[in-house]
PDB file of C-alpha atoms in Angstrom:
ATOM      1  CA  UNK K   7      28.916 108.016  70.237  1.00 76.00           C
ATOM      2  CA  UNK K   8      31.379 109.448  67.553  1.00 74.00           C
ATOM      3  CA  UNK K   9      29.804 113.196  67.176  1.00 75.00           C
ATOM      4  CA  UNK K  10      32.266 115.688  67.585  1.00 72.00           C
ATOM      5  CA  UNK K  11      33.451 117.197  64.263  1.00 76.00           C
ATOM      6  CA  UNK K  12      30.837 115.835  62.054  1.00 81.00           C
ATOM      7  CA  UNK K  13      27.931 117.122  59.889  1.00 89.00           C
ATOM      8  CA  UNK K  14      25.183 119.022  60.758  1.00 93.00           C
ATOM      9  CA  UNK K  15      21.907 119.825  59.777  1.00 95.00           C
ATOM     10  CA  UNK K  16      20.092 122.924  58.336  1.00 94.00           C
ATOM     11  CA  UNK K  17      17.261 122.060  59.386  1.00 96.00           C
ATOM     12  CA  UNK K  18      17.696 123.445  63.028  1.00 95.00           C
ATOM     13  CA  UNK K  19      15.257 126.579  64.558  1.00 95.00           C
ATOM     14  CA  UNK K  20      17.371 128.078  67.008  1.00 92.00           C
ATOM     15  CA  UNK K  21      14.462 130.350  69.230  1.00 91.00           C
ATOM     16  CA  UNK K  22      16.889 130.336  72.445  1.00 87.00           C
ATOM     17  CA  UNK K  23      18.176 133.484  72.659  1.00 82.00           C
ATOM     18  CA  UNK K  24      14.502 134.861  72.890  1.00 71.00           C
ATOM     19  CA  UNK K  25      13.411 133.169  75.737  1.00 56.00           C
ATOM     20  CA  UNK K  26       9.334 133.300  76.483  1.00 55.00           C
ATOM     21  CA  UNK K  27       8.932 134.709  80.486  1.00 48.00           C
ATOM     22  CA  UNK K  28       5.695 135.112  82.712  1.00 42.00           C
ATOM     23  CA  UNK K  29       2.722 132.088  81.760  1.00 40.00           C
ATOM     24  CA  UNK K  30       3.760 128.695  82.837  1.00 36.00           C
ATOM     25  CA  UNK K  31       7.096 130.583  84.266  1.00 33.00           C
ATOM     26  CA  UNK K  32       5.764 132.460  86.820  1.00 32.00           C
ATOM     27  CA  UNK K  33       3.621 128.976  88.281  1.00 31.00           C
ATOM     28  CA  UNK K  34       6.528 127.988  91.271  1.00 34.00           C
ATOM     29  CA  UNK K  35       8.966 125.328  90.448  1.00 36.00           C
ATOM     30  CA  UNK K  36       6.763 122.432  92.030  1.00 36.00           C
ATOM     31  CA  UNK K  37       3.550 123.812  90.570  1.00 37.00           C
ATOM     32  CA  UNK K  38       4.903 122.966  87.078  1.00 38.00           C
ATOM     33  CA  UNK K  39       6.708 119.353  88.580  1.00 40.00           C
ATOM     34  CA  UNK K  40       2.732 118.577  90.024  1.00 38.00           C
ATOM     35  CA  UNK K  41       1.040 119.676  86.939  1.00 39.00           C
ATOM     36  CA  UNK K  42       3.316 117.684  84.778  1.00 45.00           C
ATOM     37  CA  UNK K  43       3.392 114.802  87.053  1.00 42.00           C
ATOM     38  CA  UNK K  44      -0.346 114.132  87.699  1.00 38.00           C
ATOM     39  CA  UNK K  45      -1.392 115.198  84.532  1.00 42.00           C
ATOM     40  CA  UNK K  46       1.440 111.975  82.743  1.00 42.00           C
ATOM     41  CA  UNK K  47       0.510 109.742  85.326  1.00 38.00           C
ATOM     42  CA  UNK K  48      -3.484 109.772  84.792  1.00 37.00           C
ATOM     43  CA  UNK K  49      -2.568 109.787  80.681  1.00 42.00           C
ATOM     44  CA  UNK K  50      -3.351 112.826  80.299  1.00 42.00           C
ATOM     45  CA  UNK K  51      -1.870 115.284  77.432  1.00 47.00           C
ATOM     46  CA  UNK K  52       0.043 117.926  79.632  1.00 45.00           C
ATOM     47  CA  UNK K  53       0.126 120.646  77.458  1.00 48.00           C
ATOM     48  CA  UNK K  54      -3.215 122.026  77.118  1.00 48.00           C
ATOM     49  CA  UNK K  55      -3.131 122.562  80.767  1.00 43.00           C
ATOM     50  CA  UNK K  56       0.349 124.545  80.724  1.00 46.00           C
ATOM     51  CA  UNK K  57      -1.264 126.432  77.605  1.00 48.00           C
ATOM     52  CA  UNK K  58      -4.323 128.052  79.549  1.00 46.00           C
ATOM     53  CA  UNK K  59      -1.885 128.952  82.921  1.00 44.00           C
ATOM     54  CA  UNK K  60       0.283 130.949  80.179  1.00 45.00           C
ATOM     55  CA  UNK K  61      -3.022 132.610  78.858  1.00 49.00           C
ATOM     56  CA  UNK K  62      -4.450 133.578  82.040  1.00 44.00           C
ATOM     57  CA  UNK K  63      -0.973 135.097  83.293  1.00 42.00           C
ATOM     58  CA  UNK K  64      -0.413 136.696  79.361  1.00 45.00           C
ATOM     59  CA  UNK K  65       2.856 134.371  79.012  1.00 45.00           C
ATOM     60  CA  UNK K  66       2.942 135.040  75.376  1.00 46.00           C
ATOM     61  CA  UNK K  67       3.475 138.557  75.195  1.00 41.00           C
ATOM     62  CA  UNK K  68       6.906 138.630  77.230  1.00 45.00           C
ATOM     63  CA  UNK K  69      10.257 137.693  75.904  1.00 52.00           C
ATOM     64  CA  UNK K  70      13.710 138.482  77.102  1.00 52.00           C
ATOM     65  CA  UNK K  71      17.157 138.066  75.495  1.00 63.00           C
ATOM     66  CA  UNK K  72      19.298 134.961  76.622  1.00 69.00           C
ATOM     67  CA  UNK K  73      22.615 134.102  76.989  1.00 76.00           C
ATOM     68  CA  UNK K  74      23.623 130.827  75.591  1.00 80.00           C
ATOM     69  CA  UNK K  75      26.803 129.252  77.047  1.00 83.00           C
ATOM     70  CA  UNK K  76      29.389 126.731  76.278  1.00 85.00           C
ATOM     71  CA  UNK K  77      27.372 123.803  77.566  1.00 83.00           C
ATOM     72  CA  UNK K  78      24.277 125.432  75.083  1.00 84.00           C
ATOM     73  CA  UNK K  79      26.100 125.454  72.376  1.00 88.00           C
ATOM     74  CA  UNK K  80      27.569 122.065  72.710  1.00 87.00           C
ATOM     75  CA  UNK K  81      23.984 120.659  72.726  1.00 88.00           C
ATOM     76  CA  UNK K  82      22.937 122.684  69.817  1.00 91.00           C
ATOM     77  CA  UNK K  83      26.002 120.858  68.162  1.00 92.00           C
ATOM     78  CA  UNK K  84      25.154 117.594  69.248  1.00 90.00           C
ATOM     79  CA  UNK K  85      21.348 117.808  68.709  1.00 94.00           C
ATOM     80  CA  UNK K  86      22.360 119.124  65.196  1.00 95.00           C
ATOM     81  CA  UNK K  87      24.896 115.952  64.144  1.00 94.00           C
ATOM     82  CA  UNK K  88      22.151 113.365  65.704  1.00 95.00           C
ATOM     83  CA  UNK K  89      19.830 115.284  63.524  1.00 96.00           C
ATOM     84  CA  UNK K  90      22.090 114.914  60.485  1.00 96.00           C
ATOM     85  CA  UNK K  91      22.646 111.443  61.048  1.00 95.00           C
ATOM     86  CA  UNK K  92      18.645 110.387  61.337  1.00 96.00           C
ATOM     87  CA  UNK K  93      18.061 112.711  58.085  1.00 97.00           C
ATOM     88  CA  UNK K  94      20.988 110.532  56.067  1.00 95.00           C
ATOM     89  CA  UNK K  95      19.548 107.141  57.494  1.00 95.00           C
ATOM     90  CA  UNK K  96      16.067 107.528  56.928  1.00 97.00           C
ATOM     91  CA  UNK K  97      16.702 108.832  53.405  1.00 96.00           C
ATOM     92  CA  UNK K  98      18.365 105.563  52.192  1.00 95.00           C
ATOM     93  CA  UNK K  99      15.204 103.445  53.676  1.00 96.00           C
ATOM     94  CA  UNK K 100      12.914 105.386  52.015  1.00 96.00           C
ATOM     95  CA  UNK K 101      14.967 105.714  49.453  1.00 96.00           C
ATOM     96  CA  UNK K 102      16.104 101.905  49.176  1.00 94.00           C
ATOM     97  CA  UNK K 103      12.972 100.076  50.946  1.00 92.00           C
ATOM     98  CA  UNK K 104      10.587 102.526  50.124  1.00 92.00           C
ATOM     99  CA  UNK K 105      11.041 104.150  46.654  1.00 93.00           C
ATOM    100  CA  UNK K 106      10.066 107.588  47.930  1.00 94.00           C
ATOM    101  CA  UNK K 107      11.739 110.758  48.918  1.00 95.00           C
ATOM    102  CA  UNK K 108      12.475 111.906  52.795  1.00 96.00           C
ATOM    103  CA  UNK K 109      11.134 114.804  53.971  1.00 96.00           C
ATOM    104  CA  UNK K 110      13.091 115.615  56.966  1.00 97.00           C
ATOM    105  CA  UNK K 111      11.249 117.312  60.028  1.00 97.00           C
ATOM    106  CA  UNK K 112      12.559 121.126  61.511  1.00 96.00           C
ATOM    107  CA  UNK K 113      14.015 120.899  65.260  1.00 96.00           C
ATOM    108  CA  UNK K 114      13.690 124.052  67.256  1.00 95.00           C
ATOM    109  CA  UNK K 115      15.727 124.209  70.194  1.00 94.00           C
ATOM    110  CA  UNK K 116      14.412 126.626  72.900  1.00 92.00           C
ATOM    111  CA  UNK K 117      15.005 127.840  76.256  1.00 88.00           C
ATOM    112  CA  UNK K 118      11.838 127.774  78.986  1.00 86.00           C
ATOM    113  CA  UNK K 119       8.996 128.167  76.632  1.00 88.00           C
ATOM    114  CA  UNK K 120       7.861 128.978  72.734  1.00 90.00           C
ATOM    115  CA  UNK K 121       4.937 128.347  70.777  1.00 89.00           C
ATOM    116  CA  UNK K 122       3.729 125.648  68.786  1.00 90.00           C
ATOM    117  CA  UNK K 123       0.857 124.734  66.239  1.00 91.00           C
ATOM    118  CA  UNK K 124      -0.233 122.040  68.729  1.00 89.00           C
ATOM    119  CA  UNK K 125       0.268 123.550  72.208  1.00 81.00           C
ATOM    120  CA  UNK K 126       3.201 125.430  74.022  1.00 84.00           C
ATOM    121  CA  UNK K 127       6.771 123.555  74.186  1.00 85.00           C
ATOM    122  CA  UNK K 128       8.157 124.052  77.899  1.00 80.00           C
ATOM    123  CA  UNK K 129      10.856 122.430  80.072  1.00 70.00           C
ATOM    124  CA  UNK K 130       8.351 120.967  81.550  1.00 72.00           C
ATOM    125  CA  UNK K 131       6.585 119.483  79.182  1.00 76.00           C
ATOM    126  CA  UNK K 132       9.686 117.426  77.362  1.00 82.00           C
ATOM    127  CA  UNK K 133      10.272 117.128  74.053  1.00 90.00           C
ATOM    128  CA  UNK K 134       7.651 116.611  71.120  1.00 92.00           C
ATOM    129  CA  UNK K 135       6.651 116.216  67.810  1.00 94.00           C
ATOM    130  CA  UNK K 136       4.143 118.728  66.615  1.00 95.00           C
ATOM    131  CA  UNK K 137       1.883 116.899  63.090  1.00 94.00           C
ATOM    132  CA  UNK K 138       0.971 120.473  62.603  1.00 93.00           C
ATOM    133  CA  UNK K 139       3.791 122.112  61.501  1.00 94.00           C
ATOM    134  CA  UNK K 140       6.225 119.173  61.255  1.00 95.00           C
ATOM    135  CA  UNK K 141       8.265 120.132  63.535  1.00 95.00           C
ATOM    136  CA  UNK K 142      10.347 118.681  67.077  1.00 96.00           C
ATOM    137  CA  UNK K 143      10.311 120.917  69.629  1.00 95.00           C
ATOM    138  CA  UNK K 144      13.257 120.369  72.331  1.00 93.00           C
ATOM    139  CA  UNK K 145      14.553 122.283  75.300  1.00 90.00           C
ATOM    140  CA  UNK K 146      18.261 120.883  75.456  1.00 84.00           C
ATOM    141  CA  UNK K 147      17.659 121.336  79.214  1.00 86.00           C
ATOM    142  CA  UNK K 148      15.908 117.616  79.056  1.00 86.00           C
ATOM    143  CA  UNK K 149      18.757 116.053  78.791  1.00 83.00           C
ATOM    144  CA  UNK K 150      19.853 117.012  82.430  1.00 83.00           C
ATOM    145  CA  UNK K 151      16.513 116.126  83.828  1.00 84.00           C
ATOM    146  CA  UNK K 152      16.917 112.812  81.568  1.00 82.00           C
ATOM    147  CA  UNK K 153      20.442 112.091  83.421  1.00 84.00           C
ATOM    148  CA  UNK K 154      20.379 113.713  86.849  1.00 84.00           C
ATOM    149  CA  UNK K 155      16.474 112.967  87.684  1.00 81.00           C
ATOM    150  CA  UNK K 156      15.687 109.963  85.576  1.00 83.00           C
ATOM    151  CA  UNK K 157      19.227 107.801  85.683  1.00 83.00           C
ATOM    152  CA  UNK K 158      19.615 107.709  82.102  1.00 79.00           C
ATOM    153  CA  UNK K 159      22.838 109.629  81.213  1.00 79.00           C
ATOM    154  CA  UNK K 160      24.998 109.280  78.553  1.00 81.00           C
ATOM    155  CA  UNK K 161      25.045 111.448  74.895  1.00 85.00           C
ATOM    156  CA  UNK K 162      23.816 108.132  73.244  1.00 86.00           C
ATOM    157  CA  UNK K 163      21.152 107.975  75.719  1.00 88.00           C
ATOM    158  CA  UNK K 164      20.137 111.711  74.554  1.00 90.00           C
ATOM    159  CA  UNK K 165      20.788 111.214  71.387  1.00 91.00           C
ATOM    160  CA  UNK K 166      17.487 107.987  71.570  1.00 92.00           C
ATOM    161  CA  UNK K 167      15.634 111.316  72.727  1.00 92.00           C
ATOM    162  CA  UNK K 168      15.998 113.013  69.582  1.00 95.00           C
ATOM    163  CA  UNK K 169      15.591 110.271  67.189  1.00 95.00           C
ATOM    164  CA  UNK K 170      12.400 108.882  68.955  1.00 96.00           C
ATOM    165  CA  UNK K 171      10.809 112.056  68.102  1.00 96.00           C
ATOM    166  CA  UNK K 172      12.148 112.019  64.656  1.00 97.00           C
ATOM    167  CA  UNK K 173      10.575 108.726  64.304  1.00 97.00           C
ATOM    168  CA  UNK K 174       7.152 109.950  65.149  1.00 97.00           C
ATOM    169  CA  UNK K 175       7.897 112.243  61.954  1.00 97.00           C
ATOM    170  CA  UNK K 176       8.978 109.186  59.972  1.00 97.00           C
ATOM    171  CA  UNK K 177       5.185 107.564  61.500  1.00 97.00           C
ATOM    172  CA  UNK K 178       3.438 111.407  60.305  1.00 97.00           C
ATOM    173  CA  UNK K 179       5.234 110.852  56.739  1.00 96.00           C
ATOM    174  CA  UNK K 180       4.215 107.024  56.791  1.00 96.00           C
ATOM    175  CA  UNK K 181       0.314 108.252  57.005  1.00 95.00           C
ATOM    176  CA  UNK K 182       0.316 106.091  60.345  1.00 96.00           C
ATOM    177  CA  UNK K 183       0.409 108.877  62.954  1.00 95.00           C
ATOM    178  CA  UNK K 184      -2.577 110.563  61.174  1.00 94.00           C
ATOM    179  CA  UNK K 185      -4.447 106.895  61.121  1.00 95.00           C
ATOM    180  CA  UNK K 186      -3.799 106.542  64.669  1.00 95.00           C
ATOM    181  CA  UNK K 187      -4.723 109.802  66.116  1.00 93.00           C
ATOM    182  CA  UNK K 188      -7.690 109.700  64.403  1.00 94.00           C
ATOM    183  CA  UNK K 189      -8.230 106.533  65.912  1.00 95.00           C
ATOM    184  CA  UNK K 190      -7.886 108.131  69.018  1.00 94.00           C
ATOM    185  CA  UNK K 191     -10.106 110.925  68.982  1.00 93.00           C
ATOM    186  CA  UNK K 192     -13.008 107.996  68.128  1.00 94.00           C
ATOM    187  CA  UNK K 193     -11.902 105.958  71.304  1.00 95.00           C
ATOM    188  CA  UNK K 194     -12.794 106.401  74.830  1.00 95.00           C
ATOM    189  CA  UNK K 195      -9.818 107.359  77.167  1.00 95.00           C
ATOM    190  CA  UNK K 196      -8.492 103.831  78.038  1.00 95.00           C
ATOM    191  CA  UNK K 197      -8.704 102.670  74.333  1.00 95.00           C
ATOM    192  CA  UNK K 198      -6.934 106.046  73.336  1.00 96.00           C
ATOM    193  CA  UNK K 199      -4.764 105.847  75.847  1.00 96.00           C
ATOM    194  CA  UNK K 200      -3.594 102.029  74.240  1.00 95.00           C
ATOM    195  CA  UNK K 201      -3.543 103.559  70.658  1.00 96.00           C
ATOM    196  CA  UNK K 202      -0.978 105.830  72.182  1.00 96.00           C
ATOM    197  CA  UNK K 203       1.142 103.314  73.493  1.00 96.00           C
ATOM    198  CA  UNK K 204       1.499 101.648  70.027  1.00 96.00           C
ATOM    199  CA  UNK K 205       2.360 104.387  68.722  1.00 97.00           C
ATOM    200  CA  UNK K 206       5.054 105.254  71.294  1.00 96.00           C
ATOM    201  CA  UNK K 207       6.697 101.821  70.761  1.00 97.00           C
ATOM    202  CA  UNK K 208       6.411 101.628  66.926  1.00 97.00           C
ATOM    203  CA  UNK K 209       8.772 104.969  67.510  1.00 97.00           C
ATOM    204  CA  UNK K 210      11.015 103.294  69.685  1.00 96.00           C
ATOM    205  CA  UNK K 211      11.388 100.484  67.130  1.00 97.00           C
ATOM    206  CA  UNK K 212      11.996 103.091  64.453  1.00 97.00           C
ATOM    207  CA  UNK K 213      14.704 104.090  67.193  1.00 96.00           C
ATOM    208  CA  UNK K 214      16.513 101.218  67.386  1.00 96.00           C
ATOM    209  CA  UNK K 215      16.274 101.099  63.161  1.00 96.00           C
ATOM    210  CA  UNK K 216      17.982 104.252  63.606  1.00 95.00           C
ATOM    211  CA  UNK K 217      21.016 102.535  66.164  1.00 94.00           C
ATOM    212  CA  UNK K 218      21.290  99.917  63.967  1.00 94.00           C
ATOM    213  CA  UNK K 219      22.111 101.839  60.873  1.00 93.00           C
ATOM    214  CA  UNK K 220      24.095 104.692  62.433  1.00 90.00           C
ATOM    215  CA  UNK K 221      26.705 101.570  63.919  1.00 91.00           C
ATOM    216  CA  UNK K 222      26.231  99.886  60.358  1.00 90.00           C
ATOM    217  CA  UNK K 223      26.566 102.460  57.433  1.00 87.00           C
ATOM    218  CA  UNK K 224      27.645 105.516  59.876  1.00 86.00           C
ATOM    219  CA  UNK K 225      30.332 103.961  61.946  1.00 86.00           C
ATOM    220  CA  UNK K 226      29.032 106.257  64.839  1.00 85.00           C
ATOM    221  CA  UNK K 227      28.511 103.947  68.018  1.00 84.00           C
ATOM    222  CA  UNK K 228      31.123 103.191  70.805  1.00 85.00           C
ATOM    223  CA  UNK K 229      30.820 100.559  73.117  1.00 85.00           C
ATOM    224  CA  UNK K 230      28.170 101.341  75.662  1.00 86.00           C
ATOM    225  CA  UNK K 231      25.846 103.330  73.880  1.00 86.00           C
ATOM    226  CA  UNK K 232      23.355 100.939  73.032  1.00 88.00           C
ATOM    227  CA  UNK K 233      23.706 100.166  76.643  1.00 89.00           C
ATOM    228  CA  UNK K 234      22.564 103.791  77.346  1.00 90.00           C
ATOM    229  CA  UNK K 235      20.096 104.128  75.135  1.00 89.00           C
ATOM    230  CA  UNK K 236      18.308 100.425  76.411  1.00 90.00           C
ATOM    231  CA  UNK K 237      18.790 101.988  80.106  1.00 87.00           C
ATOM    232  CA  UNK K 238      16.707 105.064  78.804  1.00 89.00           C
ATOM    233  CA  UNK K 239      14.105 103.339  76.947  1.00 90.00           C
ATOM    234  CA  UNK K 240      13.506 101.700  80.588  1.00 89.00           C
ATOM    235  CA  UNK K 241      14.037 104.648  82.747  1.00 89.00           C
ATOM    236  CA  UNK K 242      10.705 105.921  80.874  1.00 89.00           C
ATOM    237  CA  UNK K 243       8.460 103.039  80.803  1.00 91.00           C
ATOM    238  CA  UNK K 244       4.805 104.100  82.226  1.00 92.00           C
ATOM    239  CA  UNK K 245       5.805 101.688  85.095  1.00 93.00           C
ATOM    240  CA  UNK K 246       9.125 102.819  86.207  1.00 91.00           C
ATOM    241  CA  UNK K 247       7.840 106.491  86.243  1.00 90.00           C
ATOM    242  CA  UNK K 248       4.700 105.345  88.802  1.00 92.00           C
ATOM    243  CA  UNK K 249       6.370 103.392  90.727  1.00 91.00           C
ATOM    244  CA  UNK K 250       9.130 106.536  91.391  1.00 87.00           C
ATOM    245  CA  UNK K 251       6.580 108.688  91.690  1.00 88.00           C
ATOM    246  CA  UNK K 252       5.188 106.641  94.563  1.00 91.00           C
ATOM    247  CA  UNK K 253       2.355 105.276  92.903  1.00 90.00           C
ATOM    248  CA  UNK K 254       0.814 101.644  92.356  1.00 92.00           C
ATOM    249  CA  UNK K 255       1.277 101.524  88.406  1.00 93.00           C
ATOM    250  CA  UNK K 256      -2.227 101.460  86.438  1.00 94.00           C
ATOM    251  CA  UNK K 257      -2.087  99.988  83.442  1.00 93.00           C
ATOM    252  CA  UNK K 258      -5.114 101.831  81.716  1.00 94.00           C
ATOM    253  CA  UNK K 259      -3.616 104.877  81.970  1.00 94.00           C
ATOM    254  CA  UNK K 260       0.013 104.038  80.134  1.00 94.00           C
ATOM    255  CA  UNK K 261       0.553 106.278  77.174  1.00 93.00           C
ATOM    256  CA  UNK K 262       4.154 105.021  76.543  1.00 95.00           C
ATOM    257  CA  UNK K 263       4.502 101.538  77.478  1.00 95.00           C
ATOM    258  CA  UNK K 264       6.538  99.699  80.234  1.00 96.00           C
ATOM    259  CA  UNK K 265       9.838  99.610  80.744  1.00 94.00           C
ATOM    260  CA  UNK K 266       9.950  96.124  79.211  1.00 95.00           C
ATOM    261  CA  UNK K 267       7.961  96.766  76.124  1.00 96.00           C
ATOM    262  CA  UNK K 268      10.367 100.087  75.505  1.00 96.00           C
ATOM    263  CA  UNK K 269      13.170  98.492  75.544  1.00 95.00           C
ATOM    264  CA  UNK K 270      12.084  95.464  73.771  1.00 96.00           C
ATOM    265  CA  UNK K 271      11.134  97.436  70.931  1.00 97.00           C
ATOM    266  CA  UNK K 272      13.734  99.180  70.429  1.00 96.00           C
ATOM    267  CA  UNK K 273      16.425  96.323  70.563  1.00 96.00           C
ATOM    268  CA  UNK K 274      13.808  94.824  67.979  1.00 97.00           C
ATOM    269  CA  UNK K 275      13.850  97.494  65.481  1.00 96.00           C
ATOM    270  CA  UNK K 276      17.847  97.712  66.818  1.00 95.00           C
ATOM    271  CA  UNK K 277      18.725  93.933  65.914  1.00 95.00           C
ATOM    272  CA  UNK K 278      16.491  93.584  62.915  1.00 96.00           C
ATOM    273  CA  UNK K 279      16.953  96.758  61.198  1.00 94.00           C
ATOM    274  CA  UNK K 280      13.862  96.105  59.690  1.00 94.00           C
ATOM    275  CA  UNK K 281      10.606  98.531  59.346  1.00 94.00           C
ATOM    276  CA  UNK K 282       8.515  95.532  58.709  1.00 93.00           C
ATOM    277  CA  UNK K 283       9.362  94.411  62.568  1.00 96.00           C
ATOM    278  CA  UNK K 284       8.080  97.527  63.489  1.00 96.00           C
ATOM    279  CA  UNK K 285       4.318  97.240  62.853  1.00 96.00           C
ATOM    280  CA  UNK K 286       3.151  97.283  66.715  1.00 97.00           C
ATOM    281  CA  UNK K 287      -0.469  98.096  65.372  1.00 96.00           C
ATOM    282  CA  UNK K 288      -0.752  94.179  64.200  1.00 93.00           C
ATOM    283  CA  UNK K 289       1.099  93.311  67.040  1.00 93.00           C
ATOM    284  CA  UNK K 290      -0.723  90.574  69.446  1.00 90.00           C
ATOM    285  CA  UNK K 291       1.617  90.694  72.098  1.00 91.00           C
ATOM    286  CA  UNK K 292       3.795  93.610  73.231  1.00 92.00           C
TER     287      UNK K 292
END
């Protein structure tokens, strides 16, 4: 992926040289992997839990300067092009398919822990989109887990991180996020639980839009990134993450899809370039 040297966005919040300590920090290293680990695997939201261990050890009243190094700053870049690029392509669909106006989201890069409208962004907890404030919250720090832990290296593969959660912002300014969270609060947990898979693919189509405008109009992909960004879409599947984790993979408890259906949406939004082909809500099969 062509990134070095290019533009990049304003709309970053930089919170990581005041890193949050004590809360979720001060729970050892494999108390946070278990917590985050059970709670993904039963389809549960992760965060709520990670929110009460940082008020019952006061994990929001201690913060602490922080270095940022070379390799930090390099991801801040990187993060900040991808960024620019999804803002540029997702203002000439609206634009052009559309007829409206994009209203990019804010990304705030952190370090350990900071504090969101919908719960508290951690390490642990990966990166999200929060309706609330309209904002992606990402700990740069993912992307090693997402290579060394999960076998999906590769800065294309990081950059699919970043626009899938830009994508759930494209959903939120769509009014389908809303509709479907809604949805789920009506639903009982397995029905919720498939509402939240359709709306995790419909992002990963919106990804692959994304790919197949930035190669396109933007001129940005090499050979091999769509390679790395298919091999991350499966590295994450519901299945794939069971099955590593030991388990026997149970269906009603997917939030995010397989590994199949991940990576078939995305190559579908990624060969079509379509948002129509993206409707996984009227989808029969997925």
């Amino acid at each position: 992926m062509r990134w070095q040297g290019r533009r990049q966005s304003d709309n970053i919040e930089d919170r990581r040289r005041m890193a949050r300590r004590g809360g979720t920090a001060q729970v050892g290293g494999l108390g946070i992997i278990a917590i985050v680990v059970v709670a993904y695997f039963l389809g549960v939201d992760v965060r709520p839990v990670l929110d009460e261990l940082s008020r019952q050890q006061g994990g929001g009243t201690v913060q602490s300067t922080t270095e940022l190094t070379e390799a930090d700053r390099q991801a801040a870049e990187f993060v900040s092009v991808t960024l620019a690029d999804t803002e540029e392509i997702w203002g000439r669909i609206f634009r052009a398919e559309l007829g409206e106006a994009y209203s990019p989201p804010t990304l705030v890069l952190f370090k350990g822990m900071t504090q969101s409208p919908c719960a508290t962004a951690s390490a642990a907890t990966g990166p999200f989109y929060c309706p609330v404030d309209r904002k992606i919250y990402l700990d740069t720090d993912f992307f090693v887990t997402l290579s060394r832990q999960l076998g999906a290296g590769g800065d294309f593969a990081a950059a699919y991180v970043v626009a899938h959660e830009v994508a759930h912002h494209v959903q939120d300014e769509l009014g389908i996020l809303g509709q479907a969270n809604a949805a789920r609060q009506r639903a009982s947990q397995t029905d919720a639980n498939a509402i939240s898979v359709r709306i995790e693919l419909q992002a990963d189509c919106l990804s692959g839009i994304w790919a197949h405008q930035a190669e396109a109009v933007l001129g940005t992909i090499e050979p091999g990134d769509l390679k790395e960004a298919l091999n991350a879409a499966r590295k994450i599947g519901d299945d794939t993450l069971q099955r590593n984790a030991g388990r026997q993979p149970m269906p009603h408890t997917f939030t995010h899809g397989t590994s199949d259906q991940r990576e078939r949406w995305f190559a579908r939004g990624y060969q079509t370039g379509d948002i129509n082909e993206c409707d996984t809500f009227r989808a029969d099969r997925l």
